[in-house]
Amino acid sequence: MNIVESLQQAISEAIGSLYQTKVASETIQIQLTSKEFAGDFTAVVFPFLKLSKKSPEATGTEIGNYLIENVAFTAQFNVIKGFLNLSLAHTVWVEALDKALKTNAYGKQPVTEQSTRVLVEYSSPNTNKPLHLGHIRNNLLGWSIAQILEAAGNKVSKVNIVNDRGIHICKSMLAHMKFNPTETPENSGKKGDHLVGEYYVLFDKAYKKQIAELTAQGLTAEEAAEKAPLIKEARELLLKWENNDPTVRKHWETMNSWVYAGFDQTYKRMGVAFDKIYYESQTYLLGKEIVLEHLQKGTLKQRPDSSVWADLTADGLDEKILLRSDGTSVYMTQDIGTAIERHHDYTFDKHIYVVGNEQDYHFKVLSLVLQRMGYDWAKNLFHMSYGMVELPEGKMKSREGTVVDADDLMDEMLATATETSLELGKLDGYTDEEKSGINNIIAMGALKYFMLKVDPKKNMTFNPSESIDFNGNTGPFIQYTYARIQSVLRKAETWTKADFPENYTSTISEEELVLLKHIYRFPELISEAAEKLSPANVANFCYDLAKDYNRFYHEHSMLKEENAAIRNFRLALSYQIAEIIKTGMQLLGIEVPERM
């Protein structure tokens, strides 16, 4: 029984004794006390006023006095209107530390065959360009959400859908075919995904030039965009691809292989991976087949131009195209096929799509269309909608080549971390190999933490220079705190967590009490983060924990403490704080160095 359950039971007994009425303990509302009030937990008194026939203050006071007199683990109370704020005895928090020390993977729930099966999709890149800053936020969110869900006891599978077909892919292909068909990553010395991205930009520049020429001849901008020779050729290329033209398919496979090799390098460096990767070029066929099947059943309708649509007006939405008039597929077609294939592969209980908020409407439609088709599990499709990420300079545009590549940003982060470590003298005395390894951990920790500490639903501005700071709400600050604790534990030499004094009775300082409460709260924090799909909850908990530990570190001696029980208690407290920091940061995909 945890503390909340114990309090619920104690209050239930108090009500029975005071008002001769039985109240089910699980119905009693207990919450953490707000920071502006004294107390650890708060009980809501209002539901008991009919039983007490007294004011909220009088009722709360009666229950509080009963608990102080009859329940050993309650120490003090105060009543604010209809809220009973309870302070617990210090022994409760010492017991929480003892439990944590004896628990493997403290804070995490076991995954069993009965666990909820959750599929998490993230990344979803296009094979016409390298991964960029937006993809970094997407991948880090997806990976972290998967780790948090698993830590909360869910059976999680991580999947990716590669958008490897469509008009945007044909634009890069066409530019390569027309402008420099012999260039390869090998003979150019360029990373494959970067090379293909350059041709996407090249197409856009040439296309805009043609549009300008046509508008100069008197066409409107819309007419010029439709009649420009390059866009016509790109559409013809797409039709040839869908009709399995061998020459087009071979060129497509070659350029995609360059991109996949580049993606793999970036994913590895970013520290993310997938259990399975799906490809739009395969799943769109199943989607197209399903759409045509439901056209015959009457679930969907066909317009005179032969395009196929889903009518969702009865659901408060509009009509959604599923097949164009020329028979080619749209994104929705592919997503229908992918969802069906994934349910067949995993029989998931819940499917989470980590995709930017500009696709909110798309996923509402996807769920509704699949439900119309008779797939009841489509009710369990969930769009983890997150905000956009920008640099201080503003928005980025792939077609204009103003996007910050993920690789370039990670290079910049490493350079900044190296320069900062050198300026601060943090790694003096380390070998070059050690410096390189630690600087890389710091750089990636700074990048990941800065991305993940913000509420996913909010837009954010990523500032590389602000993210690498050994003070403040940053990854390096938390990493340094962990390394500091490891240094203390190494200097303690023979100490082990078995030395923890279980029946510790010495006075607990305010700084120590704050840390003990963090330890108790950690498992609940993981559950809350999983429920809200918010790595930010974990990130900011880690920051608060590191900040409070440093306050304790500066106020209290450990290695020079003469009282053995106090010394061992503080070392045990430090050990467990480090373990929680390590676990919390791992849930964010961040390494913590043993030395720093």
Short mmCIF file of N, CA and C in Angstrom, two decimals, residues 116-236:
data_model
loop_
_atom_site.label_atom_id
_atom_site.label_comp_id
_atom_site.label_asym_id
_atom_site.label_seq_id
_atom_site.Cartn_x
_atom_site.Cartn_y
_atom_site.Cartn_z
N THR A 116 -0.69 -3.47 -22.02
CA THR A 116 -1.30 -2.79 -23.17
C THR A 116 -0.28 -2.70 -24.31
N ARG A 117 -0.70 -3.10 -25.51
CA ARG A 117 0.20 -3.08 -26.67
C ARG A 117 0.06 -1.73 -27.40
N VAL A 118 1.14 -1.00 -27.41
CA VAL A 118 1.12 0.35 -27.98
C VAL A 118 2.12 0.44 -29.13
N LEU A 119 1.66 0.98 -30.23
CA LEU A 119 2.53 1.23 -31.39
C LEU A 119 2.81 2.72 -31.44
N VAL A 120 4.09 3.09 -31.58
CA VAL A 120 4.46 4.50 -31.68
C VAL A 120 5.15 4.72 -33.02
N GLU A 121 4.53 5.56 -33.86
CA GLU A 121 5.15 5.92 -35.14
C GLU A 121 5.81 7.28 -35.02
N TYR A 122 7.05 7.37 -35.48
CA TYR A 122 7.71 8.67 -35.55
C TYR A 122 8.72 8.68 -36.68
N SER A 123 9.25 9.80 -36.96
CA SER A 123 10.23 10.11 -38.02
C SER A 123 9.54 10.44 -39.33
N SER A 124 8.98 9.43 -40.03
CA SER A 124 8.22 9.64 -41.27
C SER A 124 8.92 10.56 -42.26
N PRO A 125 10.16 10.24 -42.65
CA PRO A 125 10.88 11.14 -43.56
C PRO A 125 10.46 10.95 -45.02
N ASN A 126 10.78 11.93 -45.83
CA ASN A 126 10.66 11.83 -47.28
C ASN A 126 12.03 11.52 -47.86
N THR A 127 12.06 10.74 -48.93
CA THR A 127 13.37 10.38 -49.50
C THR A 127 13.83 11.39 -50.55
N ASN A 128 13.36 12.63 -50.44
CA ASN A 128 13.84 13.66 -51.37
C ASN A 128 14.72 14.69 -50.67
N LYS A 129 15.04 14.41 -49.39
CA LYS A 129 15.85 15.39 -48.65
C LYS A 129 16.36 14.75 -47.36
N PRO A 130 17.41 15.32 -46.78
CA PRO A 130 17.93 14.79 -45.51
C PRO A 130 17.02 15.15 -44.34
N LEU A 131 17.24 14.49 -43.22
CA LEU A 131 16.51 14.85 -42.00
C LEU A 131 16.94 16.25 -41.57
N HIS A 132 15.98 17.03 -41.07
CA HIS A 132 16.29 18.41 -40.69
C HIS A 132 15.90 18.68 -39.24
N LEU A 133 15.95 19.94 -38.84
CA LEU A 133 15.68 20.32 -37.46
C LEU A 133 14.31 19.84 -36.99
N GLY A 134 13.29 19.97 -37.85
CA GLY A 134 11.96 19.49 -37.49
C GLY A 134 11.94 18.01 -37.23
N HIS A 135 12.69 17.25 -38.05
CA HIS A 135 12.77 15.80 -37.84
C HIS A 135 13.45 15.48 -36.51
N ILE A 136 14.40 16.31 -36.09
CA ILE A 136 15.06 16.06 -34.81
C ILE A 136 14.04 16.09 -33.68
N ARG A 137 13.19 17.11 -33.65
CA ARG A 137 12.18 17.16 -32.59
C ARG A 137 11.25 15.95 -32.69
N ASN A 138 10.86 15.61 -33.91
CA ASN A 138 9.96 14.47 -34.11
C ASN A 138 10.58 13.17 -33.59
N ASN A 139 11.81 12.90 -34.00
CA ASN A 139 12.46 11.65 -33.61
C ASN A 139 12.72 11.59 -32.11
N LEU A 140 13.15 12.69 -31.53
CA LEU A 140 13.43 12.70 -30.10
C LEU A 140 12.14 12.54 -29.29
N LEU A 141 11.07 13.18 -29.73
CA LEU A 141 9.78 13.01 -29.06
C LEU A 141 9.31 11.57 -29.17
N GLY A 142 9.36 11.01 -30.38
CA GLY A 142 8.88 9.65 -30.59
C GLY A 142 9.64 8.63 -29.77
N TRP A 143 10.98 8.74 -29.81
CA TRP A 143 11.81 7.81 -29.05
C TRP A 143 11.53 7.92 -27.55
N SER A 144 11.48 9.15 -27.05
CA SER A 144 11.27 9.36 -25.62
C SER A 144 9.89 8.89 -25.18
N ILE A 145 8.87 9.20 -25.96
CA ILE A 145 7.51 8.75 -25.63
C ILE A 145 7.46 7.23 -25.55
N ALA A 146 8.14 6.57 -26.48
CA ALA A 146 8.17 5.10 -26.46
C ALA A 146 8.85 4.58 -25.20
N GLN A 147 9.97 5.22 -24.80
CA GLN A 147 10.68 4.79 -23.59
C GLN A 147 9.82 5.00 -22.34
N ILE A 148 9.14 6.14 -22.29
CA ILE A 148 8.30 6.45 -21.12
C ILE A 148 7.12 5.49 -21.03
N LEU A 149 6.47 5.22 -22.16
CA LEU A 149 5.36 4.28 -22.17
C LEU A 149 5.79 2.89 -21.71
N GLU A 150 6.95 2.47 -22.16
CA GLU A 150 7.46 1.16 -21.74
C GLU A 150 7.78 1.15 -20.25
N ALA A 151 8.37 2.24 -19.76
CA ALA A 151 8.68 2.34 -18.33
C ALA A 151 7.41 2.31 -17.49
N ALA A 152 6.29 2.73 -18.07
CA ALA A 152 5.01 2.72 -17.36
C ALA A 152 4.30 1.37 -17.47
N GLY A 153 4.98 0.39 -18.07
CA GLY A 153 4.43 -0.97 -18.11
C GLY A 153 3.72 -1.37 -19.38
N ASN A 154 3.83 -0.57 -20.44
CA ASN A 154 3.21 -0.91 -21.72
C ASN A 154 4.16 -1.71 -22.59
N LYS A 155 3.59 -2.54 -23.45
CA LYS A 155 4.39 -3.29 -24.42
C LYS A 155 4.47 -2.45 -25.69
N VAL A 156 5.61 -1.84 -25.93
CA VAL A 156 5.74 -0.81 -26.97
C VAL A 156 6.54 -1.32 -28.16
N SER A 157 6.05 -0.98 -29.35
CA SER A 157 6.80 -1.22 -30.58
C SER A 157 6.96 0.11 -31.30
N LYS A 158 8.15 0.34 -31.83
CA LYS A 158 8.47 1.62 -32.50
C LYS A 158 8.52 1.39 -34.01
N VAL A 159 7.77 2.19 -34.75
CA VAL A 159 7.70 2.00 -36.20
C VAL A 159 7.92 3.33 -36.92
N ASN A 160 8.26 3.19 -38.18
CA ASN A 160 8.54 4.34 -39.04
C ASN A 160 7.86 4.10 -40.38
N ILE A 161 7.38 5.14 -41.02
CA ILE A 161 6.88 5.05 -42.39
C ILE A 161 7.73 5.98 -43.24
N VAL A 162 8.38 5.42 -44.24
CA VAL A 162 9.23 6.22 -45.13
C VAL A 162 8.40 6.60 -46.35
N ASN A 163 8.27 7.88 -46.58
CA ASN A 163 7.52 8.39 -47.73
C ASN A 163 8.43 8.39 -48.95
N ASP A 164 8.44 7.27 -49.63
CA ASP A 164 9.43 7.06 -50.70
C ASP A 164 8.81 7.10 -52.09
N ARG A 165 7.61 7.65 -52.22
CA ARG A 165 6.98 7.79 -53.53
C ARG A 165 6.19 9.09 -53.55
N GLY A 166 5.78 9.51 -54.73
CA GLY A 166 4.99 10.72 -54.84
C GLY A 166 5.67 11.79 -55.66
N ILE A 167 4.98 12.87 -55.88
CA ILE A 167 5.47 13.93 -56.77
C ILE A 167 6.75 14.56 -56.26
N HIS A 168 6.90 14.70 -54.92
CA HIS A 168 8.10 15.33 -54.38
C HIS A 168 9.34 14.47 -54.64
N ILE A 169 9.17 13.14 -54.61
CA ILE A 169 10.28 12.25 -54.91
C ILE A 169 10.66 12.37 -56.39
N CYS A 170 9.61 12.49 -57.22
CA CYS A 170 9.86 12.60 -58.66
C CYS A 170 10.58 13.89 -59.03
N LYS A 171 10.38 14.93 -58.24
CA LYS A 171 11.07 16.20 -58.51
C LYS A 171 12.58 16.04 -58.36
N SER A 172 13.01 15.38 -57.27
CA SER A 172 14.44 15.14 -57.08
C SER A 172 14.99 14.23 -58.17
N MET A 173 14.23 13.18 -58.52
CA MET A 173 14.67 12.25 -59.56
C MET A 173 14.83 12.96 -60.90
N LEU A 174 13.82 13.76 -61.23
CA LEU A 174 13.84 14.44 -62.53
C LEU A 174 15.03 15.39 -62.63
N ALA A 175 15.29 16.14 -61.56
CA ALA A 175 16.42 17.08 -61.57
C ALA A 175 17.73 16.32 -61.74
N HIS A 176 17.88 15.18 -61.08
CA HIS A 176 19.11 14.38 -61.22
C HIS A 176 19.24 13.85 -62.65
N MET A 177 18.12 13.36 -63.21
CA MET A 177 18.15 12.83 -64.58
C MET A 177 18.53 13.91 -65.60
N LYS A 178 18.01 15.12 -65.41
CA LYS A 178 18.18 16.18 -66.40
C LYS A 178 19.51 16.92 -66.26
N PHE A 179 19.94 17.15 -65.01
CA PHE A 179 21.04 18.08 -64.81
C PHE A 179 22.40 17.43 -64.56
N ASN A 180 22.43 16.24 -63.97
CA ASN A 180 23.72 15.58 -63.72
C ASN A 180 23.52 14.12 -63.35
N PRO A 181 23.09 13.29 -64.30
CA PRO A 181 22.71 11.91 -64.00
C PRO A 181 23.86 11.00 -63.58
N THR A 182 25.08 11.44 -63.74
CA THR A 182 26.22 10.58 -63.37
C THR A 182 26.74 10.86 -61.97
N GLU A 183 26.22 11.91 -61.30
CA GLU A 183 26.72 12.24 -59.96
C GLU A 183 26.19 11.24 -58.93
N THR A 184 27.07 10.76 -58.08
CA THR A 184 26.72 9.81 -57.02
C THR A 184 27.37 10.27 -55.71
N PRO A 185 26.97 9.69 -54.59
CA PRO A 185 27.64 10.03 -53.33
C PRO A 185 29.13 9.68 -53.38
N GLU A 186 29.45 8.60 -54.08
CA GLU A 186 30.85 8.16 -54.13
C GLU A 186 31.73 9.13 -54.91
N ASN A 187 31.25 9.57 -56.10
CA ASN A 187 32.12 10.44 -56.91
C ASN A 187 32.02 11.91 -56.53
N SER A 188 31.02 12.24 -55.69
CA SER A 188 30.88 13.64 -55.25
C SER A 188 31.42 13.85 -53.85
N GLY A 189 31.56 12.74 -53.08
CA GLY A 189 32.00 12.85 -51.69
C GLY A 189 30.93 13.39 -50.77
N LYS A 190 29.67 13.35 -51.23
CA LYS A 190 28.56 13.88 -50.43
C LYS A 190 27.76 12.75 -49.80
N LYS A 191 27.23 13.01 -48.63
CA LYS A 191 26.34 12.06 -47.96
C LYS A 191 25.09 11.90 -48.83
N GLY A 192 24.61 10.66 -49.00
CA GLY A 192 23.57 10.38 -49.97
C GLY A 192 22.30 11.20 -49.83
N ASP A 193 21.81 11.35 -48.59
CA ASP A 193 20.57 12.10 -48.41
C ASP A 193 20.78 13.59 -48.69
N HIS A 194 21.98 14.08 -48.42
CA HIS A 194 22.28 15.48 -48.72
C HIS A 194 22.33 15.71 -50.23
N LEU A 195 22.91 14.76 -50.94
CA LEU A 195 23.01 14.89 -52.39
C LEU A 195 21.63 14.94 -53.02
N VAL A 196 20.75 14.03 -52.63
CA VAL A 196 19.40 14.01 -53.19
C VAL A 196 18.65 15.29 -52.82
N GLY A 197 18.86 15.79 -51.61
CA GLY A 197 18.22 17.04 -51.19
C GLY A 197 18.64 18.22 -52.05
N GLU A 198 19.89 18.22 -52.51
CA GLU A 198 20.37 19.30 -53.37
C GLU A 198 19.61 19.32 -54.69
N TYR A 199 19.25 18.13 -55.19
CA TYR A 199 18.51 18.07 -56.46
C TYR A 199 17.07 18.51 -56.28
N TYR A 200 16.52 18.32 -55.09
CA TYR A 200 15.17 18.82 -54.81
C TYR A 200 15.16 20.35 -54.85
N VAL A 201 16.19 20.95 -54.27
CA VAL A 201 16.32 22.41 -54.31
C VAL A 201 16.56 22.89 -55.74
N LEU A 202 17.38 22.13 -56.49
CA LEU A 202 17.68 22.49 -57.87
C LEU A 202 16.41 22.48 -58.73
N PHE A 203 15.58 21.47 -58.51
CA PHE A 203 14.31 21.42 -59.25
C PHE A 203 13.48 22.67 -58.97
N ASP A 204 13.37 23.04 -57.70
CA ASP A 204 12.52 24.17 -57.34
C ASP A 204 13.02 25.47 -57.97
N LYS A 205 14.33 25.64 -58.00
CA LYS A 205 14.88 26.86 -58.61
C LYS A 205 14.57 26.92 -60.11
N ALA A 206 14.75 25.77 -60.79
CA ALA A 206 14.49 25.72 -62.23
C ALA A 206 12.99 25.89 -62.50
N TYR A 207 12.16 25.30 -61.65
CA TYR A 207 10.70 25.38 -61.79
C TYR A 207 10.24 26.83 -61.62
N LYS A 208 10.77 27.52 -60.63
CA LYS A 208 10.39 28.92 -60.40
C LYS A 208 10.81 29.80 -61.57
N LYS A 209 11.94 29.47 -62.15
CA LYS A 209 12.42 30.23 -63.32
C LYS A 209 11.44 30.08 -64.49
N GLN A 210 10.97 28.85 -64.70
CA GLN A 210 10.00 28.61 -65.77
C GLN A 210 8.69 29.34 -65.50
N ILE A 211 8.25 29.33 -64.24
CA ILE A 211 7.01 30.03 -63.89
C ILE A 211 7.15 31.52 -64.19
N ALA A 212 8.30 32.09 -63.84
CA ALA A 212 8.54 33.53 -64.08
C ALA A 212 8.50 33.83 -65.58
N GLU A 213 9.06 32.94 -66.39
CA GLU A 213 9.07 33.14 -67.84
C GLU A 213 7.65 33.10 -68.40
N LEU A 214 6.84 32.17 -67.90
CA LEU A 214 5.47 32.02 -68.40
C LEU A 214 4.59 33.20 -67.96
N THR A 215 4.78 33.67 -66.74
CA THR A 215 4.00 34.83 -66.28
C THR A 215 4.39 36.08 -67.08
N ALA A 216 5.64 36.15 -67.49
CA ALA A 216 6.09 37.28 -68.31
C ALA A 216 5.42 37.26 -69.68
N GLN A 217 4.96 36.05 -70.09
CA GLN A 217 4.28 35.90 -71.37
C GLN A 217 2.77 36.14 -71.26
N GLY A 218 2.31 36.45 -70.03
CA GLY A 218 0.92 36.80 -69.86
C GLY A 218 0.06 35.82 -69.08
N LEU A 219 0.62 34.66 -68.68
CA LEU A 219 -0.14 33.70 -67.90
C LEU A 219 -0.25 34.16 -66.44
N THR A 220 -1.32 33.74 -65.78
CA THR A 220 -1.41 34.02 -64.35
C THR A 220 -0.42 33.11 -63.61
N ALA A 221 -0.15 33.43 -62.35
CA ALA A 221 0.79 32.62 -61.58
C ALA A 221 0.29 31.19 -61.45
N GLU A 222 -1.04 31.02 -61.27
CA GLU A 222 -1.62 29.68 -61.14
C GLU A 222 -1.49 28.91 -62.44
N GLU A 223 -1.77 29.57 -63.56
CA GLU A 223 -1.66 28.91 -64.88
C GLU A 223 -0.21 28.52 -65.15
N ALA A 224 0.70 29.41 -64.82
CA ALA A 224 2.12 29.14 -65.07
C ALA A 224 2.60 27.95 -64.24
N ALA A 225 2.14 27.88 -62.99
CA ALA A 225 2.55 26.78 -62.11
C ALA A 225 2.06 25.44 -62.65
N GLU A 226 0.90 25.44 -63.32
CA GLU A 226 0.35 24.21 -63.87
C GLU A 226 0.99 23.82 -65.20
N LYS A 227 1.37 24.83 -66.00
CA LYS A 227 1.82 24.57 -67.37
C LYS A 227 3.34 24.56 -67.53
N ALA A 228 4.08 24.83 -66.46
CA ALA A 228 5.55 24.81 -66.56
C ALA A 228 6.00 23.41 -67.00
N PRO A 229 6.90 23.32 -67.97
CA PRO A 229 7.35 22.01 -68.48
C PRO A 229 7.88 21.07 -67.40
N LEU A 230 8.60 21.61 -66.43
CA LEU A 230 9.20 20.73 -65.41
C LEU A 230 8.15 20.01 -64.57
N ILE A 231 7.08 20.71 -64.18
CA ILE A 231 6.07 20.05 -63.35
C ILE A 231 5.31 19.02 -64.16
N LYS A 232 5.13 19.30 -65.44
CA LYS A 232 4.48 18.30 -66.32
C LYS A 232 5.34 17.05 -66.41
N GLU A 233 6.64 17.24 -66.58
CA GLU A 233 7.54 16.09 -66.66
C GLU A 233 7.55 15.30 -65.35
N ALA A 234 7.50 16.02 -64.22
CA ALA A 234 7.49 15.34 -62.92
C ALA A 234 6.23 14.48 -62.77
N ARG A 235 5.09 15.00 -63.22
CA ARG A 235 3.84 14.24 -63.14
C ARG A 235 3.88 13.02 -64.06
N GLU A 236 4.48 13.20 -65.22
CA GLU A 236 4.63 12.06 -66.15
C GLU A 236 5.53 10.99 -65.52
#
